[in-house]
mmCIF file of C-alpha atoms in Angstrom:
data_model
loop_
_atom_site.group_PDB
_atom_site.id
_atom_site.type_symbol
_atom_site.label_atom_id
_atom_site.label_comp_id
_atom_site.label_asym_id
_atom_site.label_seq_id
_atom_site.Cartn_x
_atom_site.Cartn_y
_atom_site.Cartn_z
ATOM 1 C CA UNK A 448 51.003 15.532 22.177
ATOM 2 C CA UNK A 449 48.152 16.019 24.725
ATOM 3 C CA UNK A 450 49.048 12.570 26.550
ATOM 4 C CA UNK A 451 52.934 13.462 26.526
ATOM 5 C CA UNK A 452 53.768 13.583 30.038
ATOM 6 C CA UNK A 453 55.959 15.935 29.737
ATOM 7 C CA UNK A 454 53.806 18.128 27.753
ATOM 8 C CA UNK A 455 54.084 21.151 29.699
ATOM 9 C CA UNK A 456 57.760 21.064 30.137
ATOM 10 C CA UNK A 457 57.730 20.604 26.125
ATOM 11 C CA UNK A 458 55.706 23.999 25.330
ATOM 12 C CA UNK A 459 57.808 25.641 28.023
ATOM 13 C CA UNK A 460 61.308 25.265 26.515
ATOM 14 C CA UNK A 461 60.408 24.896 22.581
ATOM 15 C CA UNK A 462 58.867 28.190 22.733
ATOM 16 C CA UNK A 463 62.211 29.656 23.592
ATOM 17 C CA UNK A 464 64.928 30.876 20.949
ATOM 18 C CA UNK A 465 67.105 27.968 22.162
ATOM 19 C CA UNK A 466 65.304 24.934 23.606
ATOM 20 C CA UNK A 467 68.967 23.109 23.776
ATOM 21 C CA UNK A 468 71.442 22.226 26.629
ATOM 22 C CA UNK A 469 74.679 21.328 26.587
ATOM 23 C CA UNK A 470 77.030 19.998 28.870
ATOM 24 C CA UNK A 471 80.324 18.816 28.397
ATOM 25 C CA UNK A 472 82.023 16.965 30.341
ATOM 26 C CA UNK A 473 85.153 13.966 30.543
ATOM 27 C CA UNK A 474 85.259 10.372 30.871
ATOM 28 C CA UNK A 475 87.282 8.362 31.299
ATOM 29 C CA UNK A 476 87.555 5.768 28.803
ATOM 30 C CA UNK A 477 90.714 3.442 29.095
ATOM 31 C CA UNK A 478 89.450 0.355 27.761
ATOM 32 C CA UNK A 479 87.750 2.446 24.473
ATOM 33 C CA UNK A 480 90.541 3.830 23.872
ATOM 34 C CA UNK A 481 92.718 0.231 24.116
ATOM 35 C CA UNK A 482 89.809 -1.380 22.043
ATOM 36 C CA UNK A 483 90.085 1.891 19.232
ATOM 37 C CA UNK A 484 94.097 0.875 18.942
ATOM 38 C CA UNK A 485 93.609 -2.614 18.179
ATOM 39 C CA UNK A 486 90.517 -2.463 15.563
ATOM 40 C CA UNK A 487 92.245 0.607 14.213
ATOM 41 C CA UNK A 488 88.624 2.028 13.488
ATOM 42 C CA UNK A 489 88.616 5.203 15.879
ATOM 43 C CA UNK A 490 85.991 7.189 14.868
ATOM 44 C CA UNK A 491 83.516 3.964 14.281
ATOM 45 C CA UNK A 492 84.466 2.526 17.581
ATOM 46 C CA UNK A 493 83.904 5.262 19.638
ATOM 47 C CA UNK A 494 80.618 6.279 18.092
ATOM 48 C CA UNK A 495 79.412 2.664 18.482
ATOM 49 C CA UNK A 496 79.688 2.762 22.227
ATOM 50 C CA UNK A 497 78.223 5.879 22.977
ATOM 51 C CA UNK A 498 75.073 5.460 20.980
ATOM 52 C CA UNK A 499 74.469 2.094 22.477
ATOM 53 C CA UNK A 500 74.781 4.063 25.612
ATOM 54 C CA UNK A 501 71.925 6.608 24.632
ATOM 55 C CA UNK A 502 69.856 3.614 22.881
ATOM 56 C CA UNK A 503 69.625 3.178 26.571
ATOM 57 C CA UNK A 504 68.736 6.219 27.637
ATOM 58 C CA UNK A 505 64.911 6.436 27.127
ATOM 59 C CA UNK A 506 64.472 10.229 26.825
ATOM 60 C CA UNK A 507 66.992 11.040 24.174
ATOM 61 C CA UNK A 508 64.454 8.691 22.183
ATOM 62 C CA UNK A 509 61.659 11.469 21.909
ATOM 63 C CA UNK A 510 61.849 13.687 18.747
ATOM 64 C CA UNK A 511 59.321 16.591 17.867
ATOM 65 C CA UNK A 512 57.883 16.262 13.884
ATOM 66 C CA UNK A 513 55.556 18.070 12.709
ATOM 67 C CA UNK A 514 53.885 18.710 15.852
ATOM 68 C CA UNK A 515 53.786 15.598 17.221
ATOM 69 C CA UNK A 516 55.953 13.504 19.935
ATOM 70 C CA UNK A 517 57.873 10.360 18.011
ATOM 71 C CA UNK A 518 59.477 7.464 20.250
ATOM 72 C CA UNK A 519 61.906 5.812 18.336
ATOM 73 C CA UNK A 520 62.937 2.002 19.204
ATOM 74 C CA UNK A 521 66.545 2.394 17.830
ATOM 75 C CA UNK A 522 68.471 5.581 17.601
ATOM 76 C CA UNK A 523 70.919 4.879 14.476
ATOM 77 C CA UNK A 524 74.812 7.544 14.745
ATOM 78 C CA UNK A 525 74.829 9.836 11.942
ATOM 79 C CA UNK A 526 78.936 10.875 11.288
ATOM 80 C CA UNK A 527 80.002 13.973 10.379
ATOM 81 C CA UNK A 528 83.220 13.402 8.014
ATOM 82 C CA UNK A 529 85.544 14.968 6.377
ATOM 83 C CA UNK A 530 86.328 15.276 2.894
ATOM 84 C CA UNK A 531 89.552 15.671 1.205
ATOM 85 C CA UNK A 532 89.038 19.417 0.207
ATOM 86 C CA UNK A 533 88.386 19.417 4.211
ATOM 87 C CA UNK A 534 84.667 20.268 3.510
ATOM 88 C CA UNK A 535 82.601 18.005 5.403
ATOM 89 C CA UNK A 536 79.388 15.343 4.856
ATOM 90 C CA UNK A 537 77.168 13.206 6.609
ATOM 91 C CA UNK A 538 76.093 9.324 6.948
ATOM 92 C CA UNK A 539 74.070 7.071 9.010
ATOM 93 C CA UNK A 540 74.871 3.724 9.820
ATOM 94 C CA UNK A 541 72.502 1.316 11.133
ATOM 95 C CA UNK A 542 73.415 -0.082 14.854
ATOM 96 C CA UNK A 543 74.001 -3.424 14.714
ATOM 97 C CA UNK A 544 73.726 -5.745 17.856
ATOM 98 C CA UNK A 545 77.632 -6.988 17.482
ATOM 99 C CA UNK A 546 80.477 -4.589 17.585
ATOM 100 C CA UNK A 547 82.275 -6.023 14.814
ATOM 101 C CA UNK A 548 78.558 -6.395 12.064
ATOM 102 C CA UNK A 549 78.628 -2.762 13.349
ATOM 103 C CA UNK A 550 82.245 -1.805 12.034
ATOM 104 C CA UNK A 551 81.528 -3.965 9.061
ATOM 105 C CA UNK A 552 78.669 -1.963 8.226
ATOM 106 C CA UNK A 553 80.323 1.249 8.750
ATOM 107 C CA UNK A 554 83.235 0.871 6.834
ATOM 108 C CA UNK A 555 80.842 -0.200 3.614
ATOM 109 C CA UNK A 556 79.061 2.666 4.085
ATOM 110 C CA UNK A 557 82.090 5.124 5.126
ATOM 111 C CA UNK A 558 83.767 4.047 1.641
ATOM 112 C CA UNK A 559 80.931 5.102 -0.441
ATOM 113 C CA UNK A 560 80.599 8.216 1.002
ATOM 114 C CA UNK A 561 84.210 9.097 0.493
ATOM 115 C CA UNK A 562 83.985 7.796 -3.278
ATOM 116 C CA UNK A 563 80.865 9.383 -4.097
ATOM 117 C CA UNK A 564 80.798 12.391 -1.428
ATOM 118 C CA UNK A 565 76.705 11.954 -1.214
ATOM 119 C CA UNK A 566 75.467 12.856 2.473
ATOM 120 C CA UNK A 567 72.528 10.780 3.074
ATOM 121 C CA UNK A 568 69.791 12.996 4.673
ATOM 122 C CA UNK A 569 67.153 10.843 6.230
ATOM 123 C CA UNK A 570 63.246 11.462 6.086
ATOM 124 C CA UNK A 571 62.894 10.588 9.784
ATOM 125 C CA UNK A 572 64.899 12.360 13.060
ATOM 126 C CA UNK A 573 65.636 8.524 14.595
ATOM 127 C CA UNK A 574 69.310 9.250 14.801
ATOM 128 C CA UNK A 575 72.231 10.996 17.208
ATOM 129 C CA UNK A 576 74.593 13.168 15.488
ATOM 130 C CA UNK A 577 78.409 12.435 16.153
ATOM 131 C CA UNK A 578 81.332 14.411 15.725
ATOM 132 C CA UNK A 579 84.443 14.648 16.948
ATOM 133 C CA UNK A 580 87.653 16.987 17.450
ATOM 134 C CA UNK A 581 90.706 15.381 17.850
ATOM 135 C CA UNK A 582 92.912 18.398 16.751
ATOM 136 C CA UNK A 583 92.676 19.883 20.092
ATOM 137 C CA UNK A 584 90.879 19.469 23.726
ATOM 138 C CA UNK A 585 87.812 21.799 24.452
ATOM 139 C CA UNK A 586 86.053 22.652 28.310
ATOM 140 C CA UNK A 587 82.951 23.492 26.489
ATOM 141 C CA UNK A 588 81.772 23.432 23.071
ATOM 142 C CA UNK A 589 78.333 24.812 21.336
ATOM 143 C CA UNK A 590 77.574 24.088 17.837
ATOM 144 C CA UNK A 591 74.676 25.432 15.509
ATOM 145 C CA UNK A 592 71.134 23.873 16.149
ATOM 146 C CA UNK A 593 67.651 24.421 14.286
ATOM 147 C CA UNK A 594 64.974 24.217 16.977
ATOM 148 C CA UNK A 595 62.678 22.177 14.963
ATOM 149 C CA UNK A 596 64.889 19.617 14.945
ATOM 150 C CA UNK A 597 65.543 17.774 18.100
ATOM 151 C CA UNK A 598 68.200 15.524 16.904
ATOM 152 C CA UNK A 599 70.772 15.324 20.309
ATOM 153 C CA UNK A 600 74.112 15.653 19.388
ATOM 154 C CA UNK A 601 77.574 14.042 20.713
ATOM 155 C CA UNK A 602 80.582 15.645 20.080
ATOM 156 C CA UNK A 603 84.264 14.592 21.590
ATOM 157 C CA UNK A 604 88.088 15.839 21.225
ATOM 158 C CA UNK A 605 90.774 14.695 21.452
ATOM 159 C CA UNK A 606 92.305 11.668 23.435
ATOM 160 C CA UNK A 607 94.091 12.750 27.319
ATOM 161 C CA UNK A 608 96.360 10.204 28.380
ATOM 162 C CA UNK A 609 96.949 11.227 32.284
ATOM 163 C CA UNK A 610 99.052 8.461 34.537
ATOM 164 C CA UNK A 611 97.678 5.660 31.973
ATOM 165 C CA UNK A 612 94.515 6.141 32.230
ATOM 166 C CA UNK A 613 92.969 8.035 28.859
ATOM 167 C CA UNK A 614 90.090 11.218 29.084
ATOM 168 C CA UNK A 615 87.598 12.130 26.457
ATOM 169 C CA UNK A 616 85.903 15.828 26.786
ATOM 170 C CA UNK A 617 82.451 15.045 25.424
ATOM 171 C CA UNK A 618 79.899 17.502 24.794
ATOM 172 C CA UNK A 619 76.184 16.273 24.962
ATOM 173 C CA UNK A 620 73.493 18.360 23.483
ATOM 174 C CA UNK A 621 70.165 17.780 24.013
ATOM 175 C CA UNK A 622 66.043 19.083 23.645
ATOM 176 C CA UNK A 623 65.427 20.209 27.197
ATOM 177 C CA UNK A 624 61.740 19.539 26.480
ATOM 178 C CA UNK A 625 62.227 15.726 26.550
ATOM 179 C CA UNK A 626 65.971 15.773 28.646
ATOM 180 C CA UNK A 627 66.088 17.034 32.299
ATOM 181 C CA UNK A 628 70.001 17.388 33.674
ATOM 182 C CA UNK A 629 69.335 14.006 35.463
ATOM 183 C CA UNK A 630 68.987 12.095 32.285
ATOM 184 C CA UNK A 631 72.033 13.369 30.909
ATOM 185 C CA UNK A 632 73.735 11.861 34.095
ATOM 186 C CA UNK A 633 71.907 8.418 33.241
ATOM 187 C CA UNK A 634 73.528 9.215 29.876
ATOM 188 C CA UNK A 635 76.884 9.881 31.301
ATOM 189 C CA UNK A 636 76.896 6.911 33.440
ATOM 190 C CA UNK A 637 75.705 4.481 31.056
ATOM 191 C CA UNK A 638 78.672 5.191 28.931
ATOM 192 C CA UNK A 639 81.251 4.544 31.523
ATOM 193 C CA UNK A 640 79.266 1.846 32.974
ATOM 194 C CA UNK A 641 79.610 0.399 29.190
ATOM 195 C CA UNK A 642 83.328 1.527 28.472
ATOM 196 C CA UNK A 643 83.851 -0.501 31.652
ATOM 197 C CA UNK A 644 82.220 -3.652 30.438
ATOM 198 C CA UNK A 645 84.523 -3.858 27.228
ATOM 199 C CA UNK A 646 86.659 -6.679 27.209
ATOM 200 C CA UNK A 647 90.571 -5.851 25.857
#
């Protein structure tokens, strides 16, 4: 902790009741959309692409355990889904460095959870928590947060097709001790920069 650079920034906003920001904001994602149509794996596809985004992203890497500051090497998604009684669960799925291993993977893991309605809870924070809202659109969106645990969190709604070109409204919530407004832009612009680069 005492070598953290950003040490003092740290102590300054985790002493506060909420150490969070959040910003939402919309992208436009075209080609994620077109690529979510063909694979037919929405939720997967869409979560895939913006944690490789924040994989890329050094400072939504830091987490604060136990007192101390943790950089992990791979951030890993962590879904929230829904259950048939429309109560909801949790599971992590491990990034993989092809789209397709990663859908693989997901669906595996997606259909045990549904069969045996176990949410894995991790021992470690090296994750991003996704979630999404496509019932309806949203210009802002808070959700409940525990200040000990600096998990960021990605939420989007619903898809916004405007003159064929498609809009999500993503929310991005993150510990302002380790995330300054300008890495949330990084953050931002690494996602369309990689939306971009998919090939349809």
């Amino acid at each position: 902790m005492e070598n953290f650079n950003r040490k003092n920034l740290f102590d300054s906003y985790h002493k506060r009741t909420n150490p969070f920001s959040f910003v939402t904001t919309r992208i436009e994602v075209t080609k994620l959309y077109q690529l979510c149509k063909r694979s037919k794996s929405t939720y997967a596809t869409i979560g895939y692409y913006f944690t490789k985004a924040l994989n890329e992203v050094e400072a939504f890497k830091y987490r604060y355990e136990d007192g101390k500051i943790y950089k992990y090497d791979i951030i890993k998604p962590s879904f929230t889904q829904m259950l048939p009684d429309e109560t909801i669960g949790y599971f992590r799925v491990d990034m993989k460095s092809t789209y397709e291993d990663f859908i693989d993977e997901y669906k595996m893991i997606e259909k045990n959870f549904l069969e045996t309605h176990y949410s894995s809870i991790m021992g470690d924070q090296g994750e991003v928590w996704l979630s999404c809202e496509p019932w309806f659109h949203f210009s802002g969106c808070v959700v409940p947060f525990d200040k000990e645990i600096t998990i960021p969190q990605i939420i989007w709604d619903q898809f916004d097709i405007i003159d064929d070109k498609c809009y999500l409204d993503v929310m991005i919530m993150s510990h302002h001790g380790f995330v300054d407004g300008l890495h949330i832009g990084r953050l931002i612009n690494k996602i369309k920069e990689i939306v971009e680069s998919i090939e349809v």
